[in-house]
Structures are given as C-alpha cells and as structure tokens.
Coordinates of C-alpha atoms and ligand atoms in Angstrom, one line a residue:
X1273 CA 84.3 94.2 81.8
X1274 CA 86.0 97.2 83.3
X1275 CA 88.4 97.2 86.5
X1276 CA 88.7 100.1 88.7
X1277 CA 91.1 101.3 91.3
X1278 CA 90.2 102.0 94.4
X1279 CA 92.5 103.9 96.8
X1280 CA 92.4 105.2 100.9
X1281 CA 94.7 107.9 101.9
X1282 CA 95.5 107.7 105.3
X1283 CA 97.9 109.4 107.6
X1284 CA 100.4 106.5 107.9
X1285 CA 99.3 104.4 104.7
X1286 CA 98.0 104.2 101.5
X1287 CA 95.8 101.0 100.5
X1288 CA 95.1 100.3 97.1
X1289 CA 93.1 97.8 95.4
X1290 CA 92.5 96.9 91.5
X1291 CA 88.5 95.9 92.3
X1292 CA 86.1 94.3 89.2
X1293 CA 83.0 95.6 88.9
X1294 CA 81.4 93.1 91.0
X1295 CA 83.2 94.3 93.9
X1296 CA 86.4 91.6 94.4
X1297 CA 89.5 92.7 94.9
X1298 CA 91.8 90.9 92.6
X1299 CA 95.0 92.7 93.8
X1300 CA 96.0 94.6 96.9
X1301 CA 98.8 96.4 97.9
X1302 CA 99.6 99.1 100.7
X1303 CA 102.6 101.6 101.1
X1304 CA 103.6 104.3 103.4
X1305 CA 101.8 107.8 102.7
X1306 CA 105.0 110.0 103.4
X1307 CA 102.8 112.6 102.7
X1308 CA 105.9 115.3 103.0
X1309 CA 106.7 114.7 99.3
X1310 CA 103.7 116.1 98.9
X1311 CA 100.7 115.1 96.3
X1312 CA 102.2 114.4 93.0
X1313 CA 104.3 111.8 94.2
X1314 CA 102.1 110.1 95.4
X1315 CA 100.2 110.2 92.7
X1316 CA 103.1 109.1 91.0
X1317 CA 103.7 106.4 93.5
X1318 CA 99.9 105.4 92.7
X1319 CA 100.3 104.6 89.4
X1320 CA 103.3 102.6 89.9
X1321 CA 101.8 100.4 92.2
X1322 CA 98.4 100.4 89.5
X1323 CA 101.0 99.1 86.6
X1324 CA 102.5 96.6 89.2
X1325 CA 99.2 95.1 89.9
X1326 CA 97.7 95.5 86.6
X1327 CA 101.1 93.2 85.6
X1328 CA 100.8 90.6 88.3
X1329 CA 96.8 89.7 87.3
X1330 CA 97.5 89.7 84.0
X1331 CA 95.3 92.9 83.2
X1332 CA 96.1 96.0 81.0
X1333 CA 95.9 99.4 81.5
X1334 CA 93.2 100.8 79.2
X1335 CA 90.9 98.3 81.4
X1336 CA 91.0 100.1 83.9
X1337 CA 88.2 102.4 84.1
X1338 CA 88.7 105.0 86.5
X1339 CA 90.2 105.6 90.2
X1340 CA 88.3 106.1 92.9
X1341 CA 89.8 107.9 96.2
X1342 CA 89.1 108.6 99.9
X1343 CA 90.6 111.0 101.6
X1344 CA 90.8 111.7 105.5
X1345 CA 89.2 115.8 105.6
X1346 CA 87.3 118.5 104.1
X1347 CA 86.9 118.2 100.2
X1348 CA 85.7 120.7 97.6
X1349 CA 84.0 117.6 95.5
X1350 CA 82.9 119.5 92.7
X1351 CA 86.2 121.5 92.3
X1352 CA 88.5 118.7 92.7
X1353 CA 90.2 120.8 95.7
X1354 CA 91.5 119.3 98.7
X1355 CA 90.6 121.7 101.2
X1356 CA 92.2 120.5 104.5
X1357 CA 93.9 116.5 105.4
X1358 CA 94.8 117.8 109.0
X1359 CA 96.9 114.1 109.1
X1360 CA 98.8 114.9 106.1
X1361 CA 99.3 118.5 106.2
X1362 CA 97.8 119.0 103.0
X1363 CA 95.5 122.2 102.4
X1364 CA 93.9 124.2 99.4
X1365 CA 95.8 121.3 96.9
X1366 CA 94.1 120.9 93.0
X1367 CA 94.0 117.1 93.8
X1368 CA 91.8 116.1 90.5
X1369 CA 93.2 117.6 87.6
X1370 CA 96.7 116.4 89.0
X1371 CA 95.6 113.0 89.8
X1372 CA 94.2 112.4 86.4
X1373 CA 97.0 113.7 84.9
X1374 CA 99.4 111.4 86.6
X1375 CA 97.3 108.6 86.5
X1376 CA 95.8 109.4 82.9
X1377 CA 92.5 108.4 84.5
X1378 CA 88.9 109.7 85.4
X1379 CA 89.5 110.1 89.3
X1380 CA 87.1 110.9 91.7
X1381 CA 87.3 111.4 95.4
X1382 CA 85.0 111.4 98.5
X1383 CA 86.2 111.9 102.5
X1384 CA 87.1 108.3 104.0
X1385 CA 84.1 107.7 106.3
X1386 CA 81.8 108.1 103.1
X1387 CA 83.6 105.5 100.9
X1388 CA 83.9 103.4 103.6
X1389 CA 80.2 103.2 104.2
X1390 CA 79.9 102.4 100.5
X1391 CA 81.8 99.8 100.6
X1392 CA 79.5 98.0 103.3
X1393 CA 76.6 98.6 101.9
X1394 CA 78.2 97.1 97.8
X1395 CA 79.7 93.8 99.1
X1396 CA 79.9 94.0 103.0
X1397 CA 77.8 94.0 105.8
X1398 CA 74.9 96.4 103.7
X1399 CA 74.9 94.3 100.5
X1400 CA 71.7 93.9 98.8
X1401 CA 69.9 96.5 101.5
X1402 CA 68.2 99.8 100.0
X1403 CA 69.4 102.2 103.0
X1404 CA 72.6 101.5 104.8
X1405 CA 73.8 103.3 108.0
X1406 CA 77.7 103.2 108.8
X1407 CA 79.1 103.8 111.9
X1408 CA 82.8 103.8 112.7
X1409 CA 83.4 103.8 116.7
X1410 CA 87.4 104.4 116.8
X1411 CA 89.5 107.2 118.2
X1412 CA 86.2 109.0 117.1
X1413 CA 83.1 108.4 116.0
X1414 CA 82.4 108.2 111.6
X1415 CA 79.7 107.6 109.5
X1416 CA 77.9 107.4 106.4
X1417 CA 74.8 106.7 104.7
X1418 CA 73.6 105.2 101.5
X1419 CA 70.3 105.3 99.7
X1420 CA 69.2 103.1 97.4
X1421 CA 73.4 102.0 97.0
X1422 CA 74.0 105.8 96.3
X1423 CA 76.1 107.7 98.8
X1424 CA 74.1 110.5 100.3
X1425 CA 76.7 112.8 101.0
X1426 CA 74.3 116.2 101.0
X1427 CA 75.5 119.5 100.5
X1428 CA 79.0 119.6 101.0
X1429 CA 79.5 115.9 102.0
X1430 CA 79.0 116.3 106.1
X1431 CA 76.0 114.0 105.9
X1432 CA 76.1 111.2 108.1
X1433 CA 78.4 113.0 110.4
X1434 CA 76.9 111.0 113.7
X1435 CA 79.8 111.3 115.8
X1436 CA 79.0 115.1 116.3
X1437 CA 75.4 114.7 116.8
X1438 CA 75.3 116.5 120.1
X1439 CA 73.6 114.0 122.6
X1440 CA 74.7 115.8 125.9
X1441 CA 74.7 119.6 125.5
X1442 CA 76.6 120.1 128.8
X1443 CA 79.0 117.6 128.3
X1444 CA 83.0 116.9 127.4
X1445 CA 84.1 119.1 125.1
X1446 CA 84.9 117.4 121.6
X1447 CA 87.5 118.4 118.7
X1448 CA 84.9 120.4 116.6
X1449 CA 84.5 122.8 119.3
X1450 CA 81.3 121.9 120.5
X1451 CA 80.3 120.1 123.8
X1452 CA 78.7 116.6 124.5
X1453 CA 79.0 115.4 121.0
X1454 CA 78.3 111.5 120.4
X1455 CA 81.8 110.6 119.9
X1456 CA 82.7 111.9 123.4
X1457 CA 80.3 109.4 124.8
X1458 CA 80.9 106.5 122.6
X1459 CA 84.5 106.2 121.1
X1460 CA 87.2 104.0 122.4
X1461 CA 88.6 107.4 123.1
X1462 CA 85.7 107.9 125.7
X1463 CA 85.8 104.0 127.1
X1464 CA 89.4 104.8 128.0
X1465 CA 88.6 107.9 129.5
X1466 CA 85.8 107.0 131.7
X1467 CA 87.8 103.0 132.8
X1468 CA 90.8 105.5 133.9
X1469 CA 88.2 107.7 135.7
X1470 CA 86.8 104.6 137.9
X1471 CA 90.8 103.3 138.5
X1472 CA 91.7 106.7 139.7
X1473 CA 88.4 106.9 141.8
X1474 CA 89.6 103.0 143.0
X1475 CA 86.1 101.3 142.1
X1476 CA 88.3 99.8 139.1
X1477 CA 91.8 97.7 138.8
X1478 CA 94.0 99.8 138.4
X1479 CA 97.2 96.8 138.5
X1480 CA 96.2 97.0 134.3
X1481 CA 96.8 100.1 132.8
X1482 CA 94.4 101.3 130.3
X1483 CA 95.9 102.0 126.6
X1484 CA 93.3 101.2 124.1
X1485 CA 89.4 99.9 125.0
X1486 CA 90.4 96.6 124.2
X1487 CA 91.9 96.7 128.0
X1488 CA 88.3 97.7 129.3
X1489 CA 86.5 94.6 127.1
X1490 CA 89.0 92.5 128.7
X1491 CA 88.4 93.7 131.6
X1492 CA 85.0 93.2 131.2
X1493 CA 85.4 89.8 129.8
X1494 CA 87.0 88.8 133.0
X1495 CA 83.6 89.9 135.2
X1496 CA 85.2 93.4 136.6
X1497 CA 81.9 95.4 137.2
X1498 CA 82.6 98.4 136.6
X1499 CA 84.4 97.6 133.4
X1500 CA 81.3 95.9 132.3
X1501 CA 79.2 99.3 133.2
X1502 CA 81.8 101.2 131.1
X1503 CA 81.2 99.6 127.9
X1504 CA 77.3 99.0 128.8
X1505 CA 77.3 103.1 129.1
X1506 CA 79.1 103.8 125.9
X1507 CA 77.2 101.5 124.0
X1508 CA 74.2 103.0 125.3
X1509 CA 74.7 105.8 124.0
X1510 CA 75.6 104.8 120.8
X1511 CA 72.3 102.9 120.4
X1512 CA 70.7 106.5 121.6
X1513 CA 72.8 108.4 118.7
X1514 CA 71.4 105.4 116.2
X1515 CA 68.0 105.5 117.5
X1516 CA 68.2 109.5 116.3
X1517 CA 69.6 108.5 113.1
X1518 CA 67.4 105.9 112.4
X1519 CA 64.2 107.2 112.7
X1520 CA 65.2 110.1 110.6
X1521 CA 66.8 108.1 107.6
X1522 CA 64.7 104.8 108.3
X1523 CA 67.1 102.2 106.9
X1524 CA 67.3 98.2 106.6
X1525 CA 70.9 98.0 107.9
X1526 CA 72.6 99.5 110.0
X1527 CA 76.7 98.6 110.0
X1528 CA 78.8 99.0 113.2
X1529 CA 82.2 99.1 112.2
X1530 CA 85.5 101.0 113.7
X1531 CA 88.2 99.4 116.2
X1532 CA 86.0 99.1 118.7
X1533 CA 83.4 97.2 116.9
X1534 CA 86.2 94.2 116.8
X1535 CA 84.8 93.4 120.1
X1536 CA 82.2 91.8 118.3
X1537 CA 79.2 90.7 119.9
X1538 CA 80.0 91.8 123.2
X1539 CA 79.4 95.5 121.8
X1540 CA 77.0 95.5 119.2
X1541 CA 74.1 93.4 122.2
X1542 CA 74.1 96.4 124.4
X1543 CA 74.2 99.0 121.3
X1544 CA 71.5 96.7 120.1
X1545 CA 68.9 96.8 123.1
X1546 CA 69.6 100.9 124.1
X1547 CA 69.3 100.7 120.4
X1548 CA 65.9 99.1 120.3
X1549 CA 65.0 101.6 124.1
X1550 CA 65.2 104.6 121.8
X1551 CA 64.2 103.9 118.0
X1552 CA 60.5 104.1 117.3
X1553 CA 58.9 100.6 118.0
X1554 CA 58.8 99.9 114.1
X1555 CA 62.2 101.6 112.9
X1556 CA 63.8 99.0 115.4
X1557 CA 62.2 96.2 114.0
X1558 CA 63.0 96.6 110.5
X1559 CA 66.6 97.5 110.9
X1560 CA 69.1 95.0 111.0
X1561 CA 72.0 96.5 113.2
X1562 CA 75.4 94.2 112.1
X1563 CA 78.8 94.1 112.5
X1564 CA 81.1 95.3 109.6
X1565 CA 82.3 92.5 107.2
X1566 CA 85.2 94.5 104.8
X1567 CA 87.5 95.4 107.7
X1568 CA 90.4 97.5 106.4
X1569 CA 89.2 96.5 102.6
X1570 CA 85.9 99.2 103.1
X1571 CA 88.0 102.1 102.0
X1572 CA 89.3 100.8 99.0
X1573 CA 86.2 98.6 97.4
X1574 CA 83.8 101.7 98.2
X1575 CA 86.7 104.1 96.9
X1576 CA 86.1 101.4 93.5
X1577 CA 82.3 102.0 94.0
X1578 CA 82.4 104.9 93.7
X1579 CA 84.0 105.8 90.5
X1580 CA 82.1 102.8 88.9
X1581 CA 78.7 104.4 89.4
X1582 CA 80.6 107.8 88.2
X1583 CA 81.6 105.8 85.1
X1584 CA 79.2 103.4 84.4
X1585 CA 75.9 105.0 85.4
Ligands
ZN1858 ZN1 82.0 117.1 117.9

C-alpha cells in the first residue's frame, strides 16, 4: 500500500495532504506560501510538514510514493520548469529536479485548475464517470477535463481552458488580452460588475454595497428582480460556454465548482436549463451537470492522483 503527497501552491497558502491510494486524506495541514523565500524553502518547508504528518498517522517515509503538486501558472511539464506563478513572483525556476531533491521523492506537477478537476472526477463529484468536465466560476473562470480518469491536458496543458472561450467577440475586455471571453460573462467578478451597473443605473438597491456575488445571491434570495436577472444572465452564459464544451468532449459529468458555485442550487438550475437551451438534445441528456463535492480538498487529492497514476501505472 503506497501513500502519496499531494500539495496546492497558492498565492496565500500551501495545502498539503498525505492521501492513500484510494483517495482519503489521512492527514492535512496548510501553511502560509511566503513565496519571497523563494522555492527551496518551501520545498524545505514541504517536507517538514510530510515528516510531521507521516509521524502523527503512524506512517514512514519510504511509504510514501511520490508528491504530486499544483501550481497556479504556466508549466514546462516535461522539463520540470516553472515558467511563470504571476501570484508568487516566481519565473523560469527548475522546480523538479529541486523538489525531488529536497523531498528525496518522485515529484510531479500540473497547473491548479488541472489537478483540481482530477480530483472531482477520482473521489468527488466525477467519481466512477469516464469523462469529467470541471468548471471553477471564481474571480475567473477554470477548468479541466478528464478522460477515461486521465487528465487531458493537450499540448502544453491549456486544455480545458473554458474561461477564455470567447462567447461575445465584442465584449469586456478580459486579462488574456482578448475581448468577450466566458469568464467576463460568468465569474463572480462579472456578477459584481453588472449588480453595481444596475445600482448605479438605480433599477437595483444600492443601501447594500456589492463586495463579493454572494451580495447579489442574497439579494436575489430576498426577491430583488434585477438581482435575480443578474445571476439568471451569468448563469446563462455559463450553460452557453458548457453547451460548447460539451458537445465537443461529450462527457457523463459535468462538475461546477469555484466560489460562486457555493450558491448551490440556486446557480447550478439556471446553468442547468441555458445549459440544456444550447447542448445538442442528446449531449444534455446524458450529462449529469453537479455541484463540486472536495471543496478546498480538490487540489490536493488530485495533486495525489496524479502522481499515483505517474507511479503506479
Ligand atoms: Zn480571456
């Protein structure tokens, strides 16, 4: 029985988990990135926190059977490079060979929204499916997709990238550069935007200010119209971006997931009917369009996937 340890760099934090190879986590801990002392320190820090863990369940080190890690940016997978974490100020960095030799493991690594997908579809919202679908609707909009429990990442791991499928080609401008990209139609960052829009036009309340889209739902959940038609429009056109995806990759399960998926079912109804308006008639039907299960754990079990089907297969 092996153990592995999966990891998800972020910004702010680190999570880490010691995950079997059935997918439980049997020991989870998080720390601050401080990301200024630059890789090998964390690394360093990693491997502390592996031996802490690996002591509290009662496990040894030569169980453990690799390290899987997610990283927020662009990756040079098959050199090991890290070639830009925008968040972290990290660029052009040898993360592999470094990694393993702090950690005296096999390490792999894969960008965040990819390991968080695969994390759905091993033990979440996906498990058991053959073709899993992940969307993250935050700040921006994320995604991955799995085939047959394999992340397809294609050429240089930018499949899956739905929150740039352009869906409005005269419309906001987004952070790649381009115009009318999904995620400035469907993110919290675009339900803020547009409730602001309709309190400065005075069709909405404007006695509660608008910080995150939980404001809008609330709104919503109180009966304010317009708050209501705000999330309605976001939603559909997330369903619209889906529909696109869907009948291209033609998958069982398609997992919402992301801040603004915490609204629960009063999201993922109008995603799921523009969903069903747009998908062919029979794509619709035999995809199952559900919430996210893992939460904050994606990252790390999928980061634990990962290197288990590098290791094991
Ligand atoms: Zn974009």
């Amino acid at each position: 029985v092996s153990l592995f340890f999966g990891v998800d760099i972020g910004g702010t934090n680190v999570k880490t988990a010691v995950v079997s190879d059935t997918g439980d986590i049997l020991y989870k801990h998080s720390f601050e990135t401080l990301a200024e002392r630059g890789m090998e320190d964390l690394c360093r820090r990693l491997k502390e926190t592996l031996v802490q863990g690996l002591d509290t369940i009662g496990r040894s080190y030569d169980e453990v059977a690799g390290v899987g890690v997610g990283l927020p940016g662009f990756l040079d997978i098959e050199n090991g490079v890290i070639i830009d974490l925008v968040n972290l100020g990290w660029s052009n960095i040898p993360f592999i060979p470094i990694a393993e030799d702090v950690l005296g493991l096999k390490v792999v690594m894969e960008n965040d929204a990819n390991v968080a997908a695969l994390g759905e579809s091993w033990t979440g919202a996906g498990r058991g499916a053959k073709s899993v679908v992940c969307v993250t609707v935050g700040t921006g909009v994320g995604g991955g997709i799995v085939i047959n429990q394999r992340l397809y990442r294609g050429v240089n791991g930018l499949a899956g990238e739905i929150g740039h499928l352009v869906v409005d080609r005269d419309g906001y401008p987004c952070n790649c550069g381009r115009r009318g990209c999904l995620e400035t139609l469907a993110s919290a960052t675009a339900i803020i935007r547009r409730a602001r829009e309709l309190q400065q036009a005075g069709e909405l309340d404007s006695s509660c200010s608008i910080t995150g889209a939980e404001d809008v739902f609330h709104l919503a959940a109180l009966g304010h119209d317009k708050a209501i038609q705000v999330i309605h429009e976001a939603a559909d056109w997330l369903g619209y971006g889906l529909a696109l995806v869907a009948n291209t990759i033609n998958p069982d399960v398609i997992v919402v997931g992301g801040g603004v998926s915490k609204a629960g079912e009063s999201f993922l109804q109008p995603v799921a009917s523009s969903f069903r308006k747009y998908a062919l008639p029979l794509v619709a039907e035999t995809a199952a369009l559900r919430l996210a299960q893992l939460g904050n754990d994606a990252g790390v079990i999928g980061a634990a996937r990962l290197i288990s089907q590098r290791v094991l297969a």
